[in-house]
Coordinates of C-alpha atoms and ligand atoms in Angstrom, one line a residue:
M1 CA 14.6 -7.3 -17.1
E2 CA 14.2 -4.0 -15.6
A3 CA 17.1 -3.2 -13.5
R4 CA 15.3 0.0 -11.9
P5 CA 12.9 0.3 -9.4
V6 CA 9.5 0.8 -11.2
I7 CA 7.2 3.4 -10.3
I8 CA 3.6 3.1 -11.4
W9 CA 2.5 6.7 -12.0
S10 CA -0.5 8.5 -13.5
D11 CA -1.6 12.3 -13.1
R12 CA -4.8 11.0 -13.8
Y13 CA -5.4 9.8 -10.1
T14 CA -6.2 13.4 -9.6
E15 CA -9.5 12.9 -11.4
H16 CA -11.2 11.2 -8.7
T17 CA -12.2 14.5 -7.1
T18 CA -13.4 14.5 -3.5
G19 CA -14.1 18.5 -2.9
D20 CA -12.9 19.5 0.7
H21 CA -11.9 16.1 1.9
P22 CA -8.5 15.0 3.4
E23 CA -8.1 12.3 0.7
S24 CA -7.7 14.8 -2.2
P25 CA -6.1 15.1 -5.4
R26 CA -3.6 17.5 -3.7
R27 CA -2.0 14.1 -2.5
I28 CA -0.9 13.2 -6.1
A29 CA 0.2 16.9 -6.8
A30 CA 2.3 16.9 -3.5
L31 CA 3.8 13.6 -4.2
R32 CA 4.8 15.0 -7.7
S33 CA 6.3 17.9 -6.4
A34 CA 8.4 16.0 -4.0
F35 CA 9.5 13.8 -6.5
E36 CA 10.4 16.1 -8.7
A37 CA 12.4 18.0 -6.3
N38 CA 14.3 14.9 -5.4
G39 CA 15.0 13.4 -8.6
I40 CA 12.6 10.5 -7.9
F41 CA 11.2 10.1 -11.3
E42 CA 14.8 10.5 -13.0
R43 CA 16.4 7.4 -11.3
S44 CA 13.1 5.2 -11.8
S45 CA 11.6 3.6 -14.7
V46 CA 8.2 5.4 -14.7
L47 CA 5.3 3.3 -16.1
E48 CA 1.7 4.5 -16.8
P49 CA -0.8 2.3 -15.0
S50 CA -3.2 0.4 -17.0
P51 CA -7.1 -0.1 -15.7
A52 CA -7.9 -3.3 -14.2
S53 CA -10.7 -5.2 -15.7
A54 CA -14.1 -5.9 -13.9
E55 CA -12.8 -9.7 -14.0
Q56 CA -9.7 -8.7 -12.2
V57 CA -11.6 -6.4 -9.5
L58 CA -13.8 -9.1 -9.2
R59 CA -11.8 -11.5 -7.5
A60 CA -11.8 -9.2 -4.6
H61 CA -15.3 -8.0 -4.7
D62 CA -18.6 -8.9 -5.3
E63 CA -20.4 -7.6 -8.3
H64 CA -22.8 -5.3 -6.3
V65 CA -19.8 -3.1 -5.1
V66 CA -18.7 -2.8 -8.6
Q67 CA -21.9 -1.8 -10.0
L68 CA -22.4 0.4 -7.2
V69 CA -19.3 2.6 -7.8
E70 CA -20.0 2.4 -11.5
R71 CA -23.5 3.7 -11.2
A72 CA -22.6 6.5 -8.5
A73 CA -20.0 7.7 -11.0
E74 CA -22.6 7.7 -13.9
R75 CA -25.1 9.6 -11.9
G76 CA -22.3 12.3 -11.6
G77 CA -21.3 11.2 -8.3
G78 CA -22.2 11.2 -4.6
W79 CA -21.3 10.0 -1.1
L80 CA -21.3 6.1 -0.3
D81 CA -21.0 6.6 3.4
P82 CA -20.1 9.6 5.4
D83 CA -16.2 9.1 4.4
T84 CA -16.3 7.9 1.2
Y85 CA -17.1 9.9 -2.2
V86 CA -17.5 8.9 -6.0
S87 CA -17.0 11.4 -8.4
S88 CA -18.0 11.0 -12.2
A89 CA -14.6 10.2 -12.9
S90 CA -14.2 7.7 -9.9
Y91 CA -15.3 4.2 -11.3
E92 CA -12.5 4.6 -14.1
I93 CA -9.9 6.2 -11.8
A94 CA -10.5 3.3 -9.0
L95 CA -10.1 0.7 -11.8
L96 CA -6.9 2.9 -12.6
A97 CA -5.7 2.3 -9.3
A98 CA -6.5 -1.2 -8.8
G99 CA -4.7 -1.6 -12.3
G100 CA -1.4 0.0 -11.1
A101 CA -1.2 -2.2 -8.3
I102 CA -1.4 -5.3 -10.5
N103 CA 0.9 -3.7 -13.1
A104 CA 3.3 -3.1 -9.9
V105 CA 3.3 -6.8 -9.2
D106 CA 3.8 -7.9 -13.0
A107 CA 7.0 -5.3 -12.8
V108 CA 8.6 -7.1 -9.8
M109 CA 7.6 -10.8 -11.3
A110 CA 9.0 -9.7 -14.5
G111 CA 12.3 -8.9 -12.7
A112 CA 12.4 -5.2 -11.6
P113 CA 14.1 -5.1 -8.1
V114 CA 10.9 -3.4 -6.4
A115 CA 7.9 -1.5 -7.7
F116 CA 5.8 1.5 -6.2
A117 CA 2.1 1.6 -7.2
F118 CA 1.3 5.4 -6.1
S119 CA -2.7 4.6 -6.5
R120 CA -5.4 6.7 -5.6
P121 CA -8.0 6.4 -4.5
P122 CA -6.5 4.3 -1.6
G123 CA -8.0 0.6 -1.0
H124 CA -7.4 -1.3 2.2
H125 CA -10.7 -0.4 3.9
A126 CA -12.7 -1.7 0.7
E127 CA -14.3 -5.2 1.8
T128 CA -15.8 -8.0 -0.4
R129 CA -19.1 -6.6 -0.1
R130 CA -18.6 -2.7 0.7
A131 CA -16.7 0.4 -0.2
M132 CA -15.6 2.4 2.8
G133 CA -13.2 4.5 4.5
F134 CA -12.2 6.8 1.3
C135 CA -11.6 3.4 -0.4
L136 CA -13.3 2.2 -3.6
F137 CA -11.5 -1.4 -4.4
N138 CA -9.4 -2.8 -2.4
N139 CA -6.1 -2.3 -4.8
I140 CA -3.8 -4.5 -2.8
A141 CA -6.2 -7.4 -2.6
V142 CA -6.9 -7.2 -6.4
A143 CA -3.1 -7.3 -6.9
A144 CA -2.7 -10.2 -4.3
L145 CA -5.3 -12.2 -6.4
H146 CA -4.1 -11.3 -9.5
A147 CA -0.5 -12.6 -8.5
R148 CA -2.1 -15.9 -7.4
A149 CA -4.1 -16.5 -10.6
V150 CA -1.7 -15.2 -13.2
H151 CA 1.6 -15.9 -11.6
G152 CA 0.5 -18.9 -9.5
L153 CA 1.8 -17.8 -6.3
E154 CA 0.8 -19.8 -3.4
R155 CA 2.0 -17.7 -0.5
I156 CA 1.8 -13.9 -0.5
A157 CA 2.4 -11.6 2.5
I158 CA 0.6 -8.1 2.9
V159 CA 2.3 -5.9 5.7
D160 CA 0.1 -2.8 6.1
W161 CA 1.8 0.1 8.1
D162 CA -1.0 2.6 7.2
V163 CA -2.0 4.1 10.6
H164 CA -5.5 2.7 10.3
H165 CA -6.4 -1.1 10.3
G166 CA -6.8 -2.4 6.8
N167 CA -10.2 -4.2 7.9
G168 CA -11.0 -4.7 4.0
T169 CA -8.0 -6.9 3.4
E170 CA -8.3 -8.8 6.4
E171 CA -12.0 -9.6 5.6
I172 CA -11.4 -10.3 2.0
F173 CA -8.4 -12.9 3.0
W174 CA -9.8 -13.8 6.3
E175 CA -10.1 -17.5 5.6
D176 CA -7.2 -17.7 3.2
P177 CA -4.0 -19.1 4.1
G178 CA -2.4 -18.3 1.1
V179 CA -2.2 -14.3 2.2
L180 CA -0.7 -13.7 5.4
F181 CA -1.9 -10.1 6.4
V182 CA 0.2 -8.2 9.1
S183 CA -1.2 -5.1 10.0
T184 CA 0.0 -2.3 12.5
H185 CA -2.4 0.7 13.3
Q186 CA -3.3 3.0 16.1
Y187 CA -5.9 1.1 18.3
P188 CA -8.7 1.8 19.2
F189 CA -9.2 4.0 16.1
Y190 CA -11.0 4.1 13.0
P191 CA -12.3 1.5 11.6
G192 CA -12.6 0.0 15.0
T193 CA -11.3 -3.3 14.0
G194 CA -7.9 -5.0 14.6
A195 CA -7.5 -6.2 17.9
L196 CA -4.6 -8.8 18.6
D197 CA -7.3 -11.7 18.8
E198 CA -8.4 -11.2 15.3
R199 CA -6.3 -14.0 13.6
G200 CA -8.4 -15.3 10.7
G201 CA -10.9 -18.2 10.4
G202 CA -11.4 -21.3 8.9
A203 CA -8.4 -22.5 7.0
G204 CA -7.2 -18.8 7.4
L205 CA -6.5 -19.2 11.1
G206 CA -3.6 -17.8 12.0
Y207 CA -2.8 -16.0 8.7
T208 CA -4.0 -12.6 10.1
F209 CA -1.6 -10.7 12.1
N210 CA -2.8 -7.6 13.8
I211 CA -0.6 -5.5 15.7
P212 CA -2.5 -2.6 17.3
L213 CA -0.5 0.2 18.8
P214 CA -1.4 3.0 21.0
A215 CA -1.5 6.5 20.1
G216 CA 1.7 7.9 20.4
A217 CA 4.0 5.1 18.9
D218 CA 7.4 6.3 17.7
D219 CA 10.1 5.3 15.5
D220 CA 11.7 3.1 18.2
M221 CA 8.3 1.4 18.8
Y222 CA 7.6 0.7 15.2
L223 CA 10.9 -0.6 14.6
A224 CA 11.2 -3.0 17.5
V225 CA 7.5 -4.2 16.0
F226 CA 8.6 -4.8 12.8
E227 CA 12.1 -6.5 14.0
D228 CA 10.7 -8.4 16.9
L229 CA 7.2 -9.5 15.7
I230 CA 6.8 -8.9 11.9
A231 CA 10.3 -10.2 10.8
P232 CA 9.7 -13.6 12.5
A233 CA 6.3 -14.1 11.2
L234 CA 7.4 -13.3 7.6
R235 CA 10.2 -16.0 8.1
D236 CA 7.8 -18.2 9.4
Y237 CA 5.3 -17.9 6.3
Q238 CA 8.2 -17.6 3.8
P239 CA 6.4 -15.7 1.2
Q240 CA 7.0 -15.5 -2.5
L241 CA 5.9 -11.9 -2.8
M242 CA 5.6 -9.2 -0.2
L243 CA 3.0 -6.4 -0.7
V244 CA 3.2 -3.2 1.6
S245 CA 0.1 -1.2 2.2
A246 CA 2.3 1.9 2.5
G247 CA 0.0 4.8 4.0
Y248 CA 1.8 7.7 5.5
D249 CA -0.8 8.9 8.0
A250 CA 1.5 7.4 11.1
H251 CA 3.6 10.1 10.2
R252 CA 3.5 12.5 13.4
D253 CA 2.4 15.7 11.3
D254 CA -0.5 13.8 10.1
P255 CA -3.8 15.5 10.8
L256 CA -6.0 12.6 11.2
A257 CA -4.1 10.3 13.4
N258 CA -1.8 10.6 16.6
M259 CA 1.4 8.6 16.0
Q260 CA 4.9 9.9 16.1
L261 CA 6.7 8.1 13.4
T262 CA 9.3 10.5 11.5
T263 CA 10.0 10.6 7.9
A264 CA 13.5 8.9 8.6
G265 CA 11.3 6.3 10.7
F266 CA 9.5 5.5 7.4
G267 CA 12.8 5.0 5.7
R268 CA 13.9 2.7 8.3
L269 CA 10.6 0.4 8.0
A270 CA 11.5 0.5 4.3
V271 CA 15.0 -0.8 5.0
I272 CA 13.5 -3.4 7.2
M273 CA 11.0 -4.5 4.4
R274 CA 14.1 -4.4 1.8
D275 CA 16.4 -6.7 3.8
L276 CA 13.3 -9.2 4.4
A277 CA 12.4 -9.3 1.2
G278 CA 15.9 -9.6 -0.2
E279 CA 16.3 -12.6 2.5
L280 CA 12.9 -14.3 1.4
C281 CA 12.0 -13.4 -2.0
P282 CA 14.5 -11.4 -3.6
G283 CA 13.2 -8.7 -5.9
K284 CA 9.6 -9.6 -5.1
L285 CA 8.6 -6.4 -3.1
V286 CA 5.6 -4.0 -3.9
F287 CA 4.7 -0.9 -2.2
V288 CA 1.0 0.3 -2.7
L289 CA -0.2 3.8 -1.6
E290 CA -3.0 3.9 1.2
G291 CA -3.2 7.1 3.3
G292 CA -1.2 10.1 4.2
Y293 CA -2.8 13.5 4.8
N294 CA -0.4 15.9 5.7
L295 CA 1.0 16.6 2.1
I296 CA 4.5 17.9 3.1
A297 CA 5.0 14.7 5.3
L298 CA 3.5 12.6 2.5
G299 CA 5.8 13.8 0.0
A300 CA 8.8 13.7 2.2
S301 CA 8.0 10.1 3.7
A302 CA 7.7 8.4 0.3
V303 CA 10.6 10.0 -1.1
E304 CA 12.5 8.5 2.0
V305 CA 11.1 5.1 1.0
C306 CA 11.7 5.4 -2.5
N307 CA 15.6 6.4 -1.9
V308 CA 16.1 3.2 0.3
F309 CA 15.9 1.6 -3.1
L310 CA 17.3 3.9 -5.4
D311 CA 20.2 4.5 -3.4
D312 CA 20.9 0.7 -3.7
A313 CA 20.4 1.0 -7.5
Q314 CA 22.6 4.0 -7.6
Q315 CA 25.4 1.9 -5.8
L316 CA 24.9 -1.4 -7.9
R317 CA 25.2 0.8 -11.0
D318 CA 28.3 2.8 -9.8
P319 CA 30.9 0.1 -8.5
R320 CA 33.3 2.7 -7.2
S321 CA 30.8 3.8 -4.8
E322 CA 32.6 3.5 -1.1
R323 CA 29.1 2.4 -0.1
N324 CA 28.9 -0.3 -2.1
S325 CA 29.6 -2.9 0.3
G326 CA 27.4 -1.7 3.1
R327 CA 23.8 -1.5 3.6
Ligands
LIG1 ZN1 -4.8 5.4 6.9

């Protein structure tokens, strides 16, 4: 059993090149610098991701999408839509991104206290039949469906705090009561979905919970939303595994969006998720990277979130720590 937090990391995520695009390989370089400067890797178990198989990706997507990305990469790359680029390595790296999320699930199911998949490209806009919004395959959806298929889980919660609505994750699980999808996002905003009255359909009615927020939402508003709306929803659902679509583009310095979350604010959200996971499904908590486009804010916020768990691990290893009894 792995006692330390697990980080799924690969520098190969930089091989999905996108030219002059905010979702660039520099995001991975920025995370690496921030993690090195803050001793994140030393305090974690760092694992290389393994690529997802086509079969694993096809649990969330139509064959059409997989073939579209594969063929675009084979042709040397191109734009799938005005936002979404495929380079020659992108098919392989998108499989590695989905695979990293699967590896993170496997790590917590094997006993790791928490796992972080720093996957790139991001995934939460990718729908069953459509890659879009910088996203090729829906990494977190592939991971959730893996958790069901291989680990037999019946109730999985996905909390999406990326500033954009996770339309792809919503669509994939729209009629699925086995996945509770909860999203906070700037609204109205890209991609246009995520209204309060989108609540799922069929057997999945009531298992999609959108919390659209006005531009300018700050730490206090986010904290209130997580404590007063998301925590009760998760307690009602009693998930066996919690996955977080952890984008960092609700940061106040992000160039693409207009929220006011601070670096410390992300840490406070992570504490809430840590405590809820501790209460509902101990040790079954996975963070999957989504957006975040100010490189400094991205690195600092990801460090802040990791430290919520690494400081815990530190305290567990050091019984003399005065903070051992506190939270
Ligand atoms: Zn985003």
